[in-house]
PDB file of C-alpha atoms in Angstrom:
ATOM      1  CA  UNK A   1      33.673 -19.291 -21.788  1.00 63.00           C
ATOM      2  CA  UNK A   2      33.780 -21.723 -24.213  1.00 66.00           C
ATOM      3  CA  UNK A   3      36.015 -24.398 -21.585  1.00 71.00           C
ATOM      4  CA  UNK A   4      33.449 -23.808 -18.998  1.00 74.00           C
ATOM      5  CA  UNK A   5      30.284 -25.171 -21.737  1.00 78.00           C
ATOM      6  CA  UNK A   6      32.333 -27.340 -23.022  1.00 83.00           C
ATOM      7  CA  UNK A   7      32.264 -29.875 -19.627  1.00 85.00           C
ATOM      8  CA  UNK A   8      28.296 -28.554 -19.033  1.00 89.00           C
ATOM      9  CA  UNK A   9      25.686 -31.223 -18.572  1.00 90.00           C
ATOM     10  CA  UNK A  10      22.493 -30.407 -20.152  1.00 94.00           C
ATOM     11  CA  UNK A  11      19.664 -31.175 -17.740  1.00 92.00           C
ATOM     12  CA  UNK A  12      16.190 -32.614 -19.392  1.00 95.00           C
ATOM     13  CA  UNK A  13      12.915 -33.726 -18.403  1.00 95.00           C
ATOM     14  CA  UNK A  14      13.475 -36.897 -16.605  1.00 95.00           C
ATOM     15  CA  UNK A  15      10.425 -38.598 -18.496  1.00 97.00           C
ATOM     16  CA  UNK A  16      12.510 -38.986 -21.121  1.00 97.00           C
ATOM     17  CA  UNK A  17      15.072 -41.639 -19.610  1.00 98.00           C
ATOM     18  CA  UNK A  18      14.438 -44.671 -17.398  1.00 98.00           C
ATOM     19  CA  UNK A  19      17.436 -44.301 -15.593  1.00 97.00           C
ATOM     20  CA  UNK A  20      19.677 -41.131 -15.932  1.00 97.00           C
ATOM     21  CA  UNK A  21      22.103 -41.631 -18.693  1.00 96.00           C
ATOM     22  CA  UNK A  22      25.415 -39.833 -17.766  1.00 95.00           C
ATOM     23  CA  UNK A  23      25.056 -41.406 -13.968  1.00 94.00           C
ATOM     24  CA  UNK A  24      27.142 -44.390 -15.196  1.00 96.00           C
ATOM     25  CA  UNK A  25      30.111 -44.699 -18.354  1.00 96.00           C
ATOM     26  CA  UNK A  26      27.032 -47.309 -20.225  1.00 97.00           C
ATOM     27  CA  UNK A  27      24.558 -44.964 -19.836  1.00 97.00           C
ATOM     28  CA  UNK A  28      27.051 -42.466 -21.505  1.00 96.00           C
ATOM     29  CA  UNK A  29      28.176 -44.995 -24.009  1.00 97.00           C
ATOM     30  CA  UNK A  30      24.456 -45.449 -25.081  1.00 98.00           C
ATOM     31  CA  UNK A  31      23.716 -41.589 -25.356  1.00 97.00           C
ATOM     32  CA  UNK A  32      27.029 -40.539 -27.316  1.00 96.00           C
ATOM     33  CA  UNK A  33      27.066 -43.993 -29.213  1.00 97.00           C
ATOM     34  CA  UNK A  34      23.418 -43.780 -30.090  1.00 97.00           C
ATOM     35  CA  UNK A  35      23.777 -40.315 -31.199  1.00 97.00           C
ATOM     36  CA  UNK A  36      26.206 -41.090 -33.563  1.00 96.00           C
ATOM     37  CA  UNK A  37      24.544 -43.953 -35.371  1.00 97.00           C
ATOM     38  CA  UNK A  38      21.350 -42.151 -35.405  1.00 97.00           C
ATOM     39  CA  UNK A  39      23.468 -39.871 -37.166  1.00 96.00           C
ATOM     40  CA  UNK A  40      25.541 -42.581 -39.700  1.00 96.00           C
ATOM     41  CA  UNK A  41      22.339 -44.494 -39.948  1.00 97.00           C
ATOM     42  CA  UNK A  42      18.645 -42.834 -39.476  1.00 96.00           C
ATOM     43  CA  UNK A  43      15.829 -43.842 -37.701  1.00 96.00           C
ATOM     44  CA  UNK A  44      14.716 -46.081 -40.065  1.00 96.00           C
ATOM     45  CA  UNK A  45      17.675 -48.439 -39.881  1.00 97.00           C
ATOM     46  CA  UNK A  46      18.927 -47.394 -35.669  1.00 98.00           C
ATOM     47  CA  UNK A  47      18.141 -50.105 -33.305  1.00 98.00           C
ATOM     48  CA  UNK A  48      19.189 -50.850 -29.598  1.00 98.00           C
ATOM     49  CA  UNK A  49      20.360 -54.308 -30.934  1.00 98.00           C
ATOM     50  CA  UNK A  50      23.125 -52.158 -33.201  1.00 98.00           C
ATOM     51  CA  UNK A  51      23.586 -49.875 -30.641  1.00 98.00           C
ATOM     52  CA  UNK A  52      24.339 -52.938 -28.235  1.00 98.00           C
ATOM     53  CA  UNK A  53      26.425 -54.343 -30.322  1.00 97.00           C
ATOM     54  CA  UNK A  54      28.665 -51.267 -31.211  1.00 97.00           C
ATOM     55  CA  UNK A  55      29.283 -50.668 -27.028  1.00 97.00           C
ATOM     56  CA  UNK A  56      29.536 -54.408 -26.294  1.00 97.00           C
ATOM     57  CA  UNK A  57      26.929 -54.836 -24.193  1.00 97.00           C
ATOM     58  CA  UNK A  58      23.331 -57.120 -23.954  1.00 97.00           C
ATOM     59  CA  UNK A  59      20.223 -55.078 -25.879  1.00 97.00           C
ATOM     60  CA  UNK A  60      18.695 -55.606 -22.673  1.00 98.00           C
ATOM     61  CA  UNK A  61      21.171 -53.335 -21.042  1.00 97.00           C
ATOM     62  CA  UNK A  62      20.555 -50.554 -23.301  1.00 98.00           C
ATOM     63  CA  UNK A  63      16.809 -50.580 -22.131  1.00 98.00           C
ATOM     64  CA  UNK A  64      17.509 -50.383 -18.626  1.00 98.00           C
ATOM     65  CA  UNK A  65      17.929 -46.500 -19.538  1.00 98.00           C
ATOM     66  CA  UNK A  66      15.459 -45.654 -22.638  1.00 98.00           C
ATOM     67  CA  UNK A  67      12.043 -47.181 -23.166  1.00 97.00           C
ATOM     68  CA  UNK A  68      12.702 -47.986 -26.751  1.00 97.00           C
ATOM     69  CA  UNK A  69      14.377 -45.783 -29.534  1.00 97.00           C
ATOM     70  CA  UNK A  70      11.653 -43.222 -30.217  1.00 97.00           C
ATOM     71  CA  UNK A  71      12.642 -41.914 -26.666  1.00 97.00           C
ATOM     72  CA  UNK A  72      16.175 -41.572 -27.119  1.00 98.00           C
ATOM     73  CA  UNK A  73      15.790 -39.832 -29.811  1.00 98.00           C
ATOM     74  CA  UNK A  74      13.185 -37.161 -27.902  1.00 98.00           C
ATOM     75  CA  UNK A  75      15.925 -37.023 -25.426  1.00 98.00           C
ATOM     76  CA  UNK A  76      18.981 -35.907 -27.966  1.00 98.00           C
ATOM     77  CA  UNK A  77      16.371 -33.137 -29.147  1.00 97.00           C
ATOM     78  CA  UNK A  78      15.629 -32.167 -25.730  1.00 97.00           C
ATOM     79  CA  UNK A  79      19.559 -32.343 -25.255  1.00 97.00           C
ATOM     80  CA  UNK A  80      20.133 -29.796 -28.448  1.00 97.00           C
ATOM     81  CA  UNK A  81      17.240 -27.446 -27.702  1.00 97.00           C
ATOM     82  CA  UNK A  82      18.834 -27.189 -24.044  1.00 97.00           C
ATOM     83  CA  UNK A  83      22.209 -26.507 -25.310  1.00 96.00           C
ATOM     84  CA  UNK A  84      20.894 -24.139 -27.819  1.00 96.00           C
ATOM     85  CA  UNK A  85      18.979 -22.220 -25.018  1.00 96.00           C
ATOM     86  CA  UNK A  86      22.724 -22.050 -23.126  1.00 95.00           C
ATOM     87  CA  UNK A  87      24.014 -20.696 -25.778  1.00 95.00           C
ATOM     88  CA  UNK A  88      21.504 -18.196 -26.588  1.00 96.00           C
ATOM     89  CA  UNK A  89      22.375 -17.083 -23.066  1.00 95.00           C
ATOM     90  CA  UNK A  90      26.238 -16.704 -23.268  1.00 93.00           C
ATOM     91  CA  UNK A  91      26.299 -15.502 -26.379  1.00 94.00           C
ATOM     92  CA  UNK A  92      23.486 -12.503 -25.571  1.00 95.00           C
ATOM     93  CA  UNK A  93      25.107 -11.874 -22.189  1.00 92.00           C
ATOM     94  CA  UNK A  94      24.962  -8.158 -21.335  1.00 89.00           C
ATOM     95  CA  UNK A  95      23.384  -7.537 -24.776  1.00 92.00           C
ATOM     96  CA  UNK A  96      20.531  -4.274 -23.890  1.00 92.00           C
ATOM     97  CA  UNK A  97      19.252  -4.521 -27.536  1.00 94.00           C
ATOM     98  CA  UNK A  98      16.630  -6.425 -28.240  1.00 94.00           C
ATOM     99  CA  UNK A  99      17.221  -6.581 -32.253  1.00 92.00           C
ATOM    100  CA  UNK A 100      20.628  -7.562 -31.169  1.00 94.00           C
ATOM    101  CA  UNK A 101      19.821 -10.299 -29.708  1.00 95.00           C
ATOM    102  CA  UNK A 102      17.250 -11.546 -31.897  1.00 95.00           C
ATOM    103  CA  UNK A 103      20.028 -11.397 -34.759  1.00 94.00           C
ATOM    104  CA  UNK A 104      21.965 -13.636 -32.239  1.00 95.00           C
ATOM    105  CA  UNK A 105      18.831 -16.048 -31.819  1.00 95.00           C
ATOM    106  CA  UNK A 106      18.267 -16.283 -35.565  1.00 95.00           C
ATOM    107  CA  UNK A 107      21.724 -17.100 -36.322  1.00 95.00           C
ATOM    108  CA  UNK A 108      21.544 -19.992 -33.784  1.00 95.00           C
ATOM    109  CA  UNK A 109      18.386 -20.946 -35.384  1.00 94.00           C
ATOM    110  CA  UNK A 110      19.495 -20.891 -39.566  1.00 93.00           C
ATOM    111  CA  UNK A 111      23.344 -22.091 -38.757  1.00 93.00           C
ATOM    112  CA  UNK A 112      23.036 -23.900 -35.642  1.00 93.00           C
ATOM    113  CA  UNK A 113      25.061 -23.316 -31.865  1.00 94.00           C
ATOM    114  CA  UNK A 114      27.974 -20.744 -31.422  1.00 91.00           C
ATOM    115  CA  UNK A 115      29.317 -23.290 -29.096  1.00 92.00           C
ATOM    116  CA  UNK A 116      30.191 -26.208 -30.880  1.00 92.00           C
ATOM    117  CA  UNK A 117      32.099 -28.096 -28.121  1.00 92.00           C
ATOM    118  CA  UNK A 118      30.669 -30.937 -25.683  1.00 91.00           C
ATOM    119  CA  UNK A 119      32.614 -33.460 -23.622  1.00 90.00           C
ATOM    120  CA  UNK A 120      29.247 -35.642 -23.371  1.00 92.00           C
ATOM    121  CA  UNK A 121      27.676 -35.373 -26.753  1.00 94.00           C
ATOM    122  CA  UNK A 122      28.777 -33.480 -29.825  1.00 93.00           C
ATOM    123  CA  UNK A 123      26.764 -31.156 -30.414  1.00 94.00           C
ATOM    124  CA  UNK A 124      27.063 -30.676 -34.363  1.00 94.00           C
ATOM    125  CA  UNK A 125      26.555 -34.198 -34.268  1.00 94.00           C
ATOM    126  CA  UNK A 126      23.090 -33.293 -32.315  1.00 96.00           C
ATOM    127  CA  UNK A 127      22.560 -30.486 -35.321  1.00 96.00           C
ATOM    128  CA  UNK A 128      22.697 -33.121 -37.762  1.00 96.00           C
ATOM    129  CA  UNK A 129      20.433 -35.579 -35.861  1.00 97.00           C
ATOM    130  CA  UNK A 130      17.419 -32.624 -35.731  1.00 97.00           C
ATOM    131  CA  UNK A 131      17.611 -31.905 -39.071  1.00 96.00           C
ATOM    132  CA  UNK A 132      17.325 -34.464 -40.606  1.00 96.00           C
ATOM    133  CA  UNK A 133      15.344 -36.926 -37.927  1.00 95.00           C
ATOM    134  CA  UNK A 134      13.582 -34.679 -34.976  1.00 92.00           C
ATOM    135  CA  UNK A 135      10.653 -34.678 -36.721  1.00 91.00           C
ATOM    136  CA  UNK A 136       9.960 -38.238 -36.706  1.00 92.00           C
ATOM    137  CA  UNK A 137       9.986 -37.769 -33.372  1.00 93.00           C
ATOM    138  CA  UNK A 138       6.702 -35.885 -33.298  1.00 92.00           C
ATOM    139  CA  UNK A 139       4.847 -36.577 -35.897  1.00 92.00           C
ATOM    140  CA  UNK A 140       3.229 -39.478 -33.747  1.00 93.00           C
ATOM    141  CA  UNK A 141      -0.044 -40.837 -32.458  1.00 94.00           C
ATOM    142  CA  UNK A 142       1.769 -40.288 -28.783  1.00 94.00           C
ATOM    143  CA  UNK A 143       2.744 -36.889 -29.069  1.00 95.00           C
ATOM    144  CA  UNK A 144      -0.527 -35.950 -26.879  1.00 96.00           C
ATOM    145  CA  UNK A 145       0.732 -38.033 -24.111  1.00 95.00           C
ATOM    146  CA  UNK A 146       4.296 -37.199 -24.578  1.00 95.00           C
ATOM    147  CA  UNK A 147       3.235 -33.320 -24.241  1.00 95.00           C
ATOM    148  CA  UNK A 148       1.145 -33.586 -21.184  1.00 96.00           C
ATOM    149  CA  UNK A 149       4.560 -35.552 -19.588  1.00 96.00           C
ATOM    150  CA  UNK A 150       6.236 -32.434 -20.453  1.00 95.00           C
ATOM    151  CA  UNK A 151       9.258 -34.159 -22.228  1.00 95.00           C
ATOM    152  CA  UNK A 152       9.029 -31.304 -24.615  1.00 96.00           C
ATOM    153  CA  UNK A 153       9.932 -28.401 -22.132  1.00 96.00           C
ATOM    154  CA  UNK A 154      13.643 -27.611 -23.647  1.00 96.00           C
ATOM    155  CA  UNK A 155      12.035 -26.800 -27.251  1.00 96.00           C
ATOM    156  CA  UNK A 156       9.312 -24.701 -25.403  1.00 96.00           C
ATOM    157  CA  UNK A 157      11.932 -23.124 -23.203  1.00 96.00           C
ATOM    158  CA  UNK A 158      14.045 -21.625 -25.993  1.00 97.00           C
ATOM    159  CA  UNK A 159      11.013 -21.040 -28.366  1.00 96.00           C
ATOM    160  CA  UNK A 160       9.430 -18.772 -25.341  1.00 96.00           C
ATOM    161  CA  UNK A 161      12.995 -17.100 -25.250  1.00 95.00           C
ATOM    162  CA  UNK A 162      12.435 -16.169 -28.755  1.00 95.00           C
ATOM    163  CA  UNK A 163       8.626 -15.155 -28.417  1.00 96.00           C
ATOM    164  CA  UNK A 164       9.402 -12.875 -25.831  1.00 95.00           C
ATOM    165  CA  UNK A 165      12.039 -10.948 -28.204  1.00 95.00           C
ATOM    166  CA  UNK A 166       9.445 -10.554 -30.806  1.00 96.00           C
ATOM    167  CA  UNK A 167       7.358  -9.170 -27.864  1.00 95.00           C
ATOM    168  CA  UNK A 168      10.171  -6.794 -26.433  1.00 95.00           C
ATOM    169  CA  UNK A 169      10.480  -5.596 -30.246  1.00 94.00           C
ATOM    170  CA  UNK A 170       6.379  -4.953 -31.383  1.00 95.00           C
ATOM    171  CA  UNK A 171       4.312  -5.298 -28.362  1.00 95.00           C
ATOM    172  CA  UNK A 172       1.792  -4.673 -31.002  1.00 94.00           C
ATOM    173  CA  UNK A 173       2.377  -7.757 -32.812  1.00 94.00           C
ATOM    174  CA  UNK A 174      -0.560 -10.472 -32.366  1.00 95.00           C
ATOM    175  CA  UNK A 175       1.421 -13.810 -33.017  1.00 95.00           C
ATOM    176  CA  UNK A 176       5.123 -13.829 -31.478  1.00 96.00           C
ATOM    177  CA  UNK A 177       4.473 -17.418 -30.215  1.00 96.00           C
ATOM    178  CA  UNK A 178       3.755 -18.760 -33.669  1.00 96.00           C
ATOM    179  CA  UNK A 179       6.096 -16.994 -35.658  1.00 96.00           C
ATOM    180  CA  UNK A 180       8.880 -17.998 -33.107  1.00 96.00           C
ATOM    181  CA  UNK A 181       7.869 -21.874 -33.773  1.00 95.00           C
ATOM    182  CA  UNK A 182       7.428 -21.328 -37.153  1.00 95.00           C
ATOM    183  CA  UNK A 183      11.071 -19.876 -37.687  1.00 94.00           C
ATOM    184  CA  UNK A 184      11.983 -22.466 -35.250  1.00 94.00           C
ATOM    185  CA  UNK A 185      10.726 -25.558 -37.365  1.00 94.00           C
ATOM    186  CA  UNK A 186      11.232 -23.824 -40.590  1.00 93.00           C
ATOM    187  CA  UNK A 187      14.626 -22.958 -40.339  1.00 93.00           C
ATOM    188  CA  UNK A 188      15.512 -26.708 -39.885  1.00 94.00           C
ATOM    189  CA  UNK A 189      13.251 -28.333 -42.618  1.00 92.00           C
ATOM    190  CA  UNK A 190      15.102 -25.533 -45.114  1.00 91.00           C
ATOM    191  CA  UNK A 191      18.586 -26.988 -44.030  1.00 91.00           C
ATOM    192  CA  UNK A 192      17.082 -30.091 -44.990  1.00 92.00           C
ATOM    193  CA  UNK A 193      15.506 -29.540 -47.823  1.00 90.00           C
ATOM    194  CA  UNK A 194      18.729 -27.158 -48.791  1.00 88.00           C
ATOM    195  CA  UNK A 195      20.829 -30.580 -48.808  1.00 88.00           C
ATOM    196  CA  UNK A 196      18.366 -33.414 -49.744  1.00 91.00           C
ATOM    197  CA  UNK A 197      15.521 -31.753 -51.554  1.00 91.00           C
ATOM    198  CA  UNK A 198      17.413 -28.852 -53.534  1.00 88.00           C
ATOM    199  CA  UNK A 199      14.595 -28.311 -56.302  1.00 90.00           C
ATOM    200  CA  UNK A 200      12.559 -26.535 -53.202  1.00 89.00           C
ATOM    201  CA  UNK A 201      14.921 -24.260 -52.835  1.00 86.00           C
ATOM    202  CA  UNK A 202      17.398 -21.740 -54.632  1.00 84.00           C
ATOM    203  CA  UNK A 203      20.675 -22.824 -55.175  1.00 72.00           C
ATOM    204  CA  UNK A 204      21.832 -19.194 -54.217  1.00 71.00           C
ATOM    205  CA  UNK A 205      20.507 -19.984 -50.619  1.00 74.00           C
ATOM    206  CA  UNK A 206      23.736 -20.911 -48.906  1.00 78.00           C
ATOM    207  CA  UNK A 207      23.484 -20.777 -44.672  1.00 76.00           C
ATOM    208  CA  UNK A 208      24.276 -16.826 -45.359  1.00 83.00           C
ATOM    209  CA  UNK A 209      21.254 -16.012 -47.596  1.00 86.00           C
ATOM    210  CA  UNK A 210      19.480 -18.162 -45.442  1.00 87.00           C
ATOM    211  CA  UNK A 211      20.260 -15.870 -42.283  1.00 91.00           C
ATOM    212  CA  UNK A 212      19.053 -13.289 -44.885  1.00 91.00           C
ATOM    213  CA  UNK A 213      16.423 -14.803 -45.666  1.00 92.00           C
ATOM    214  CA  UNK A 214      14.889 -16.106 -42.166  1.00 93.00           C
ATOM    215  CA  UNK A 215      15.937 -12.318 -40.583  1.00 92.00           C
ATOM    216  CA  UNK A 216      13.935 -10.450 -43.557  1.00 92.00           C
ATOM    217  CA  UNK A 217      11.064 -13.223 -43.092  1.00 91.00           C
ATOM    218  CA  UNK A 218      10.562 -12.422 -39.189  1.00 93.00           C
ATOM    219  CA  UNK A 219      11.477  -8.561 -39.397  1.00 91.00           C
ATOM    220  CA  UNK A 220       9.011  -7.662 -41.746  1.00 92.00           C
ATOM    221  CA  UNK A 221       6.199  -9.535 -40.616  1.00 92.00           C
ATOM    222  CA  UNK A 222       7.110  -7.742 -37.167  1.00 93.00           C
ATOM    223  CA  UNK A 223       7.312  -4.175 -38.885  1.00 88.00           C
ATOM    224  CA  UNK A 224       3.972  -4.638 -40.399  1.00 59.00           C
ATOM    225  CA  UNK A 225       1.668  -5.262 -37.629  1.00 48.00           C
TER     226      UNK A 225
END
């Protein structure tokens, strides 16, 4: 299973691109390139004239597939919450329970994919980059716009997926969207904060007791309604 995801294209909203990265080997370049100095680097300091120069090509090249930065970095998220989703789905495959496969989804959540193979991008590489930058991605006066586009549909996808479990489990339960989305953005602040802000945090709360910690969160607010 894990040959056959490991050659799989994730597909995203084409909003996000101007011209469909992994068509061409630069478009391909830019994605896996990008990704990793996003990664070395951070928003802050990532630029298309860096990026350019690490692949050898002309900055104006590099925007002949994204708009500007801000939107490659939408489309790596989009790319991880896509892959995520895929691997939600292997993993769960002919799983009846639905606690069972919540467990599965909360793992993928708190310690990131099963699958951790990807001949286009890596995908711990993507883990790192929505830890510790999706965020900045939207937290912006364009979000609005950007939502109505529909460039967010992968995070929605898999945070439905996880909605619907809390549904399957408590019918009852008035808020499985939220809490989904809360776990969702939760879980990845805490692995930030866990590394980079450790004062919020105990210092007993390694990605275990985290899994403890996010499955005890979500169960008991579902056992209570």
């Amino acid at each position: 299973m894990e040959n056959l995801l490991s050659t799989m294209k994730m597909e995203v909203h084409d909003n996000l691109y101007l011209k469909e990265p992994f068509s061409s080997e630069l478009g391909s370049s830019i994605v896996e390139e990008g990704a990793t100095l996003i990664r070395d680097l951070g928003m802050e300091h990532f630029t298309f004239k860096k990026l350019a120069l690490q692949i050898g090509v002309t900055e104006a090249a590099v925007y002949r597939y994204f708009e500007n930065k801000h939107m490659l970095l939408l489309y790596l998220t989009a790319w991880y919450w896509a892959w995520m989703e895929v691997n939600y789905v292997y993993a769960t495959a002919n799983m009846e329970s639905s606690k069972d496969r919540l467990s599965i989804a909360m793992k993928l959540m708190v310690n990131g994919p099963v699958f951790t193979k990807n001949t286009h991008i890596d995908p711990l590489d993507l883990r790192n980059i929505v830890v510790n930058e999706s965020l900045k991605g939207y937290l912006t006066k364009t979000v609005d716009i950007e939502h109505e586009s529909g460039i967010f549909a992968q995070v929605y996808n898999f945070g439905d997926r996880i909605s619907k479990l809390i549904f399957e489990i408590n019918p009852n339960y008035l808020y499985p969207k939220t809490l989904a989305y809360t776990i969702m953005e939760s879980s990845l602040l805490h692995a930030f904060n866990a590394k980079h802000l450790p004062d919020m945090t105990e210092q007993s709360l390694d990605s275990e007791n985290r899994l403890v910690f996010f499955e005890d969160l979500i169960l008991k607010a579902i056992s209570n309604e």
